[in-house]
GROMACS .gro file of C-alpha atoms in nm:
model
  309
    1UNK     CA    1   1.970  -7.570   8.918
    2UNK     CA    2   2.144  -7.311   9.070
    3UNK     CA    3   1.988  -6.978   9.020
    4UNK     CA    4   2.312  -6.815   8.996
    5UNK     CA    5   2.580  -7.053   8.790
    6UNK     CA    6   2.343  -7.287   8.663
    7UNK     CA    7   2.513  -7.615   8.821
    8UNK     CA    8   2.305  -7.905   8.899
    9UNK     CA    9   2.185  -7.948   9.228
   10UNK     CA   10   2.068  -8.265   9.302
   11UNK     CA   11   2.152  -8.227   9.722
   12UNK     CA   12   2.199  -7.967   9.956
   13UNK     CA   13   2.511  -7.993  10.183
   14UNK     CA   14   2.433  -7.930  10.616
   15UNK     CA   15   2.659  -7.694  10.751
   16UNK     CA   16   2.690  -7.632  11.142
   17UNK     CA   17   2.737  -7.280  11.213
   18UNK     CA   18   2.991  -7.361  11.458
   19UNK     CA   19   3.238  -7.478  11.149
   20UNK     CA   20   3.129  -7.196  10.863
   21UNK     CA   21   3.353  -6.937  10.789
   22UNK     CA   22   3.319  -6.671  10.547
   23UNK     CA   23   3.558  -6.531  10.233
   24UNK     CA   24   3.683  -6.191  10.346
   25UNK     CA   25   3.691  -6.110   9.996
   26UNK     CA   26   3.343  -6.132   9.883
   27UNK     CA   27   3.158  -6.269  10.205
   28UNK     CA   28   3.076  -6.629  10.049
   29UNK     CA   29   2.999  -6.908  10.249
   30UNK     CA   30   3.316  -7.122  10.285
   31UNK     CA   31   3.298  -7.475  10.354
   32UNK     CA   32   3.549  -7.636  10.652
   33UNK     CA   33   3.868  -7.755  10.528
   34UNK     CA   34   3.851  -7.528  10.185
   35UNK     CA   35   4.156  -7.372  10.056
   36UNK     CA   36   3.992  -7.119   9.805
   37UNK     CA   37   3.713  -6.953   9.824
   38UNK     CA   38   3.423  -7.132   9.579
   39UNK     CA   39   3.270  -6.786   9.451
   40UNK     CA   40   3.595  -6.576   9.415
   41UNK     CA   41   3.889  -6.826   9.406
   42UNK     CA   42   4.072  -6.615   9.691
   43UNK     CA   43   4.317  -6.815   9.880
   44UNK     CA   44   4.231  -6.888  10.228
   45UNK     CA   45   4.488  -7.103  10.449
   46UNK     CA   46   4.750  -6.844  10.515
   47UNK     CA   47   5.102  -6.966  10.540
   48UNK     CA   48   5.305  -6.851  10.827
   49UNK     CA   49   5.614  -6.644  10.781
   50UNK     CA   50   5.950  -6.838  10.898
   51UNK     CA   51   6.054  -6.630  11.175
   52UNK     CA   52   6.413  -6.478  11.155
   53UNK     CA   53   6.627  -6.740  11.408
   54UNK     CA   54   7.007  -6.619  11.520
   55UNK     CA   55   7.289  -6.818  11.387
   56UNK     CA   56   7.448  -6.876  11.736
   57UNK     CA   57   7.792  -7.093  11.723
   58UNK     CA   58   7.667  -7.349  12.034
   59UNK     CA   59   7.881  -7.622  12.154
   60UNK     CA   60   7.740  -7.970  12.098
   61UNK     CA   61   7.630  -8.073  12.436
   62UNK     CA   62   7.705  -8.482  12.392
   63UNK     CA   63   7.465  -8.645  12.651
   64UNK     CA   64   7.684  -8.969  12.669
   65UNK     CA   65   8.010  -8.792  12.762
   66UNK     CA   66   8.207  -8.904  13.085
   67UNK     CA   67   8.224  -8.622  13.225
   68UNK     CA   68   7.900  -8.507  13.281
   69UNK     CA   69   7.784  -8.387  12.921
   70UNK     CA   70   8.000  -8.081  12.819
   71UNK     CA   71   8.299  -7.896  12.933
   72UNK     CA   72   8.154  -7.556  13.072
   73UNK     CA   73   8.534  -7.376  12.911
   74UNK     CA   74   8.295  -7.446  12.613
   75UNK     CA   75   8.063  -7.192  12.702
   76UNK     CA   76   8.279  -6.866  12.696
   77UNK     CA   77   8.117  -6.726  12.415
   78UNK     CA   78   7.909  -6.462  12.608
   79UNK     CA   79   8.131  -6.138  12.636
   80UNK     CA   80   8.228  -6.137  13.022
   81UNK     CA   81   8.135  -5.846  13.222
   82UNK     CA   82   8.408  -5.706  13.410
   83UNK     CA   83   8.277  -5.448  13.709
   84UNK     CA   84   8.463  -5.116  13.814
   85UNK     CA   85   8.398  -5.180  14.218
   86UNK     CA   86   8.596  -5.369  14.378
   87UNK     CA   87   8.467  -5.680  14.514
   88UNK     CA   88   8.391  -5.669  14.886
   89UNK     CA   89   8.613  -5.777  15.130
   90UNK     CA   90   8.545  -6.000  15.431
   91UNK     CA   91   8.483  -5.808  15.750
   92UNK     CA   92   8.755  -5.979  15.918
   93UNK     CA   93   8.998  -5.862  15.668
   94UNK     CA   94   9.251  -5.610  15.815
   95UNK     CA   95   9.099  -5.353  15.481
   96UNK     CA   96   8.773  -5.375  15.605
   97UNK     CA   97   8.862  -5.314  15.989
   98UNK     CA   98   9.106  -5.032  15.849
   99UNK     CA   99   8.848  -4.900  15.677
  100UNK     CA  100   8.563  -4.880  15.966
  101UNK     CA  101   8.788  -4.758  16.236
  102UNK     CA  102   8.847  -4.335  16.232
  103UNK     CA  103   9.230  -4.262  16.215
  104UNK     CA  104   9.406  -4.198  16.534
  105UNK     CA  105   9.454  -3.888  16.455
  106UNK     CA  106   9.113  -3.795  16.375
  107UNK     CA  107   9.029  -3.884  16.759
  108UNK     CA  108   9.256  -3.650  16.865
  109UNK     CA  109   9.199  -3.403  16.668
  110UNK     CA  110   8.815  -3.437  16.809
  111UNK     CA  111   8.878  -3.428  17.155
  112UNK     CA  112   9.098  -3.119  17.181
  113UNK     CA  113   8.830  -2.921  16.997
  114UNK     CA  114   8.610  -3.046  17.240
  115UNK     CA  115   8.816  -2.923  17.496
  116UNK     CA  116   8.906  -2.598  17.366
  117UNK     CA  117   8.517  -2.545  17.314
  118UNK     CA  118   8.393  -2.664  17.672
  119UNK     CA  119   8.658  -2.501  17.877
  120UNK     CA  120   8.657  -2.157  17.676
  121UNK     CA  121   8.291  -2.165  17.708
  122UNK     CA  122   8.360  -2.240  18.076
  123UNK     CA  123   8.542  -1.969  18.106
  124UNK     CA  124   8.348  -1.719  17.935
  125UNK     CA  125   8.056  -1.805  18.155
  126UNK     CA  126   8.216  -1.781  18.467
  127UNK     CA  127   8.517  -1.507  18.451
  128UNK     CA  128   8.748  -1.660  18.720
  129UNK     CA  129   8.964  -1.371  18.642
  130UNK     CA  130   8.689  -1.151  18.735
  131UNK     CA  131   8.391  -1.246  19.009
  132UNK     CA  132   8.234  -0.928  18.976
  133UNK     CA  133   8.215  -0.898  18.605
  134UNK     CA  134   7.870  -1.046  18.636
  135UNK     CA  135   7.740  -0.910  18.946
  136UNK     CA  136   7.420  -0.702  18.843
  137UNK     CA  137   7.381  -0.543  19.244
  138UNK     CA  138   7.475  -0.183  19.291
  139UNK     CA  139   7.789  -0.184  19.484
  140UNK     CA  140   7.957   0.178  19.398
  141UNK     CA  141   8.021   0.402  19.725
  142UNK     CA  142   7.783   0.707  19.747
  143UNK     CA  143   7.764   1.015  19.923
  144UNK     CA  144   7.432   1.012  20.054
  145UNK     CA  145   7.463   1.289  20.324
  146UNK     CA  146   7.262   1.552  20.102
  147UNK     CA  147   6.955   1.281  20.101
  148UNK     CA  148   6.902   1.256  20.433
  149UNK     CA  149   7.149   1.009  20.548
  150UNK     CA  150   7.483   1.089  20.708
  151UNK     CA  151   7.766   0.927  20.555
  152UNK     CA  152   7.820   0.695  20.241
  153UNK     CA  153   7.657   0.446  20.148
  154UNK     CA  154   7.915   0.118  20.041
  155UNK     CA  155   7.650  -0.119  19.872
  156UNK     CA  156   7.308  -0.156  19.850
  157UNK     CA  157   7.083  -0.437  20.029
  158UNK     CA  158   6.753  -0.542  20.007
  159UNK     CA  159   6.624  -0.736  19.690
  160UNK     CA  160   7.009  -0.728  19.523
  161UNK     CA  161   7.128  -0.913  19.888
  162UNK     CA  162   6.940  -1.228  19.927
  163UNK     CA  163   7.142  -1.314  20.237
  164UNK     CA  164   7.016  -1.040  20.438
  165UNK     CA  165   6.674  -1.070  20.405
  166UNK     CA  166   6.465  -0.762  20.329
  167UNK     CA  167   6.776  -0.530  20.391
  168UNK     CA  168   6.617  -0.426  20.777
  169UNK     CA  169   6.839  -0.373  21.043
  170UNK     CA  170   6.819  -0.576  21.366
  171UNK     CA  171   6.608  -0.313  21.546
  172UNK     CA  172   6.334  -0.226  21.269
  173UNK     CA  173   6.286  -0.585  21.221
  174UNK     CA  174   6.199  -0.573  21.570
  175UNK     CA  175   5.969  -0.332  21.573
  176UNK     CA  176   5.824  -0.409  21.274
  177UNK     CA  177   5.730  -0.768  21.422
  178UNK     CA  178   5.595  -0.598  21.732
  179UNK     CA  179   5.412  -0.359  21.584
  180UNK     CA  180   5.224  -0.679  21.368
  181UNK     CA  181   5.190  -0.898  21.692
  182UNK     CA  182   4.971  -0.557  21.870
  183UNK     CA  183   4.754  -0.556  21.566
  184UNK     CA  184   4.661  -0.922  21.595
  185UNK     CA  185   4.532  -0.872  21.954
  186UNK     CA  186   4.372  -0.580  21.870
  187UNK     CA  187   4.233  -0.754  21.560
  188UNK     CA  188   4.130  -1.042  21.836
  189UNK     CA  189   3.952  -0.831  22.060
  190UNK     CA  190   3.760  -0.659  21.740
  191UNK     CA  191   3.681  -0.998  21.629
  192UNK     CA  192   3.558  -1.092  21.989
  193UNK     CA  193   3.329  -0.730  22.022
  194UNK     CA  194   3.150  -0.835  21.687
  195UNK     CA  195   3.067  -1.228  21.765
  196UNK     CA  196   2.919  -1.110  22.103
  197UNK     CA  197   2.683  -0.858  21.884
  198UNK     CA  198   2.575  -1.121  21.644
  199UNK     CA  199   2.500  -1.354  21.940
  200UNK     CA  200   2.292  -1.102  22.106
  201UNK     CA  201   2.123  -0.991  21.772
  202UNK     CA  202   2.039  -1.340  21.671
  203UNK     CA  203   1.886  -1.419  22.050
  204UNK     CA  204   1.623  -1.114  21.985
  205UNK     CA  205   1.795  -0.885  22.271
  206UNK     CA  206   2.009  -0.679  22.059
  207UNK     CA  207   1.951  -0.368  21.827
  208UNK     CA  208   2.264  -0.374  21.622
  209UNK     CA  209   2.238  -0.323  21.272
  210UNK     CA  210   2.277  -0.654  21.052
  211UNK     CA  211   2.419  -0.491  20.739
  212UNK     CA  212   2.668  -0.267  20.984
  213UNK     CA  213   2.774  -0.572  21.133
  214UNK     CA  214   2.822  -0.746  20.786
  215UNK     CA  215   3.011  -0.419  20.666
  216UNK     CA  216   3.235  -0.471  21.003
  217UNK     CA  217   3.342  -0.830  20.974
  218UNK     CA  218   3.408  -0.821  20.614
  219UNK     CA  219   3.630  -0.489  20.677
  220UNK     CA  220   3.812  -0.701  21.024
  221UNK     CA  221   3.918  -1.016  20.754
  222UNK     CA  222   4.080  -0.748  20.515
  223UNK     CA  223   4.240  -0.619  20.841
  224UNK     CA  224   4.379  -0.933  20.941
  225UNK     CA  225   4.490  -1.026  20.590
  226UNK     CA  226   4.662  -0.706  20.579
  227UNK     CA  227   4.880  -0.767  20.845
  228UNK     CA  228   4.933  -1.115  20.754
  229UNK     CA  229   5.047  -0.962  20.375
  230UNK     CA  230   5.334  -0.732  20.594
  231UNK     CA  231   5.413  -1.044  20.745
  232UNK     CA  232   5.481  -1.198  20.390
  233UNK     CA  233   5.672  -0.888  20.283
  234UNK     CA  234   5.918  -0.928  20.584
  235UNK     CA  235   6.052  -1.258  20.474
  236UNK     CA  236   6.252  -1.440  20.642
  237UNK     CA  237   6.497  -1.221  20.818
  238UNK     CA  238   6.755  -1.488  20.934
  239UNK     CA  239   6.883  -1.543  21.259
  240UNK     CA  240   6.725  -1.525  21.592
  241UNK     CA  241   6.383  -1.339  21.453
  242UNK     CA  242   6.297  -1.652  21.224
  243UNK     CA  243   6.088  -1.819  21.527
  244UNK     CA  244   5.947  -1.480  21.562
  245UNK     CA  245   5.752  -1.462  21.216
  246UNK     CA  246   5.675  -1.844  21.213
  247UNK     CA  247   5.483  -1.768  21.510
  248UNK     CA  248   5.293  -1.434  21.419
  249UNK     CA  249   5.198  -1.627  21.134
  250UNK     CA  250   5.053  -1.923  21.279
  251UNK     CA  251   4.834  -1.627  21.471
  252UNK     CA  252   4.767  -1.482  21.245
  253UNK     CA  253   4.610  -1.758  21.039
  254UNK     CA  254   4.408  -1.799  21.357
  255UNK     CA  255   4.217  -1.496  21.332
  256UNK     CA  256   4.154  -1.551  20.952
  257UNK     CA  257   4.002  -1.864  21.017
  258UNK     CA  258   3.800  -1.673  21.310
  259UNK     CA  259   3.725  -1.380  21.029
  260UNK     CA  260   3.609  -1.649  20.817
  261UNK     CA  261   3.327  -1.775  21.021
  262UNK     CA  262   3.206  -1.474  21.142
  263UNK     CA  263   3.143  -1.319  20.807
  264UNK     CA  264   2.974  -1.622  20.704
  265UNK     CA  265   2.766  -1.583  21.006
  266UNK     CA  266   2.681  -1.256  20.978
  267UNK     CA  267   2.578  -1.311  20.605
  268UNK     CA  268   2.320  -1.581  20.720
  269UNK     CA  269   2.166  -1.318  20.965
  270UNK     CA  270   2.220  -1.114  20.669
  271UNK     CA  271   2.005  -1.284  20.403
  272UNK     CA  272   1.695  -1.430  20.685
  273UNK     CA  273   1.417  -1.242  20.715
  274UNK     CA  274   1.485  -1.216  21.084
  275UNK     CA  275   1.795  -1.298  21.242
  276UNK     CA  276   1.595  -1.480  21.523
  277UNK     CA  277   1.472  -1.766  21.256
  278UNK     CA  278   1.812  -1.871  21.210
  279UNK     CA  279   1.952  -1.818  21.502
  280UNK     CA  280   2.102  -2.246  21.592
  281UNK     CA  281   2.258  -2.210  21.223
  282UNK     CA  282   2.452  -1.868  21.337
  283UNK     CA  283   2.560  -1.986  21.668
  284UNK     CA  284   2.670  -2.324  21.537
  285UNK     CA  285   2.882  -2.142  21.297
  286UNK     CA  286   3.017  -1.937  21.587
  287UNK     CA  287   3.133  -2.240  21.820
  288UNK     CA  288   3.293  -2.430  21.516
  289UNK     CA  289   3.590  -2.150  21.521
  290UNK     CA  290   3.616  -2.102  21.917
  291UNK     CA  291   3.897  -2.354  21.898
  292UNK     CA  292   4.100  -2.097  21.696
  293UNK     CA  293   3.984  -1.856  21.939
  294UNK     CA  294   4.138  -2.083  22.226
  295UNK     CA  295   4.500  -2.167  22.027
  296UNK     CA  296   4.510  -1.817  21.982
  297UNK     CA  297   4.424  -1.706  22.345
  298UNK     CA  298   4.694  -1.976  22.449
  299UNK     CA  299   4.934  -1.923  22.296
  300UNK     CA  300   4.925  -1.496  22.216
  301UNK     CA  301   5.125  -1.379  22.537
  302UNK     CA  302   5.419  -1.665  22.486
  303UNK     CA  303   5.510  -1.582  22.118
  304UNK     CA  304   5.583  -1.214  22.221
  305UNK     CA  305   5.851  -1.124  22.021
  306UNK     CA  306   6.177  -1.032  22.200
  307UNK     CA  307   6.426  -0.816  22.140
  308UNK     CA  308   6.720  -1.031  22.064
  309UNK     CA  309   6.985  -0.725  21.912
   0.00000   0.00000   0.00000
């Protein structure tokens, strides 16, 4: 008997777990397929709500009509959307081409203010009306005789007049370029006392003094460097002198070379113990910059500047 109710039970009923379901009322074992729950009586298929449909007013599409099934006038029930742009045009049609192309007026407009704005700006640049409104150069007369220098002075050369060189006349450019070619043969002749010294110091026969002769090469290459730097200064003079100061260059950068190896030669003497021990290193030094020696030798008493006022 059943503990609980007292009903008769003569069999017990197998049921997979896989099928069992429970009341949510009072948890009782439910067998598959019941309707109410056996302990409580709670109902337990639940029947699904209808869901709300729309009444909608549809044509009767007739599969066996002639033409096709339904007539699609039939359909105009959905409100018709009517859109506020127009619809666009084809780009062949003379709107659309109308529409892309500026006016003619607008191109017109467009170039004269380009006009107006390049040729005023033109004009504002250049001053045709006025060349010297931009001239920087100091061009006023001046009385100059109470500065040394009888007379008045109409404009100023030098750096503000490009076309006449360093401002120099014809006869201090002259002199000036003398002057420089004299102290690159007495820089020669310096430069020839002081590689005979080293020569006879490094043989052993001489007494000179190595860091005197050091002191005296290095002070001959600032020499010639010095005159090569007035050289520099001078410019270009234009005319007839322009030969002139190509030349006394080319010299010039002669002796450097010359100043050059001699220092270097005198520092090797310099830094040996004895001058004597490196004596072939020295003197090979010393006959790799004879051939400047010879160019300049050569060529010194031609490139004599002239006179040419």
């Amino acid at each position: 008997m059943c503990p609980r109710c007292g009903e008769v039970v003569d069999s017990t009923q197998r049921i997979s777990i896989r099928d069992a379901a429970w009341c949510p009322e009072c948890g009782a074992l439910v067998p598959p397929g019941s309707e109410h729950c056996p302990k409580c009586g709670r109902e337990l298929v639940t029947r699904k709500q209808e869901e709300p449909r729309r009444r909608m007013n549809l044509p009767v599409i007739d599969p066996d009509d002639d033409e096709g099934g339904f007539d699609p006038d039939d359909t105009n029930f959905i409100t018709r959307i009517e859109s506020a742009i127009p619809g666009t045009e084809s780009e062949d049609s003379p709107g659309a081409q109308h529409d892309r192309m500026p006016r003619p007026f607008a191109f017109a407009f467009a170039a004269i203010l380009a006009l107006v704005f390049v040729g005023g700006s033109t004009l504002l640049i250049t001053h045709p009306w006025d060349p010297q409104a931009t001239q920087t150069k100091a061009t006023e007369p001046a009385d100059t005789s109470m500065s040394g220098f009888p007379g008045v002075v109409e404009s100023l050369t030098g750096q503000d007049d490009a076309d006449k060189g360093t401002g120099q006349t014809a006869a201090t450019t002259y002199e000036t370029l003398h002057g420089v070619y004299e102290d690159l043969g007495t820089l020669s002749e310096r430069l020839d006392a002081s590689e005979e010294e080293l020569r006879t110091l490094v043989s052993g026969s001489g007494d000179t003094s190595v860091d005197e002769g050091l002191e005296s090469a290095r002070s001959l290459s600032i020499s010639v460097s010095n005159v090569i730097t007035k050289l520099d200064r001078l410019g270009y003079v234009g005319g007839p002198y322009d030969e002139d100061v190509d030349n006394l260059r080319t010299l010039g950068s002669w002796l450097r070379n010359r100043c050059d190896a001699l220092t270097s030669a005198w520092e090797l003497a310099a830094d040996a113990q004895e001058p004597t021990e490196v004596s072939e290193s020295v003197v090979s030094l010393l006959n790799g910059s004879r051939d400047y020696d010879r160019h300049f030798s050569e060529s010194y008493e031609d490139w004599e500047p002239a006179n040419r006022e």
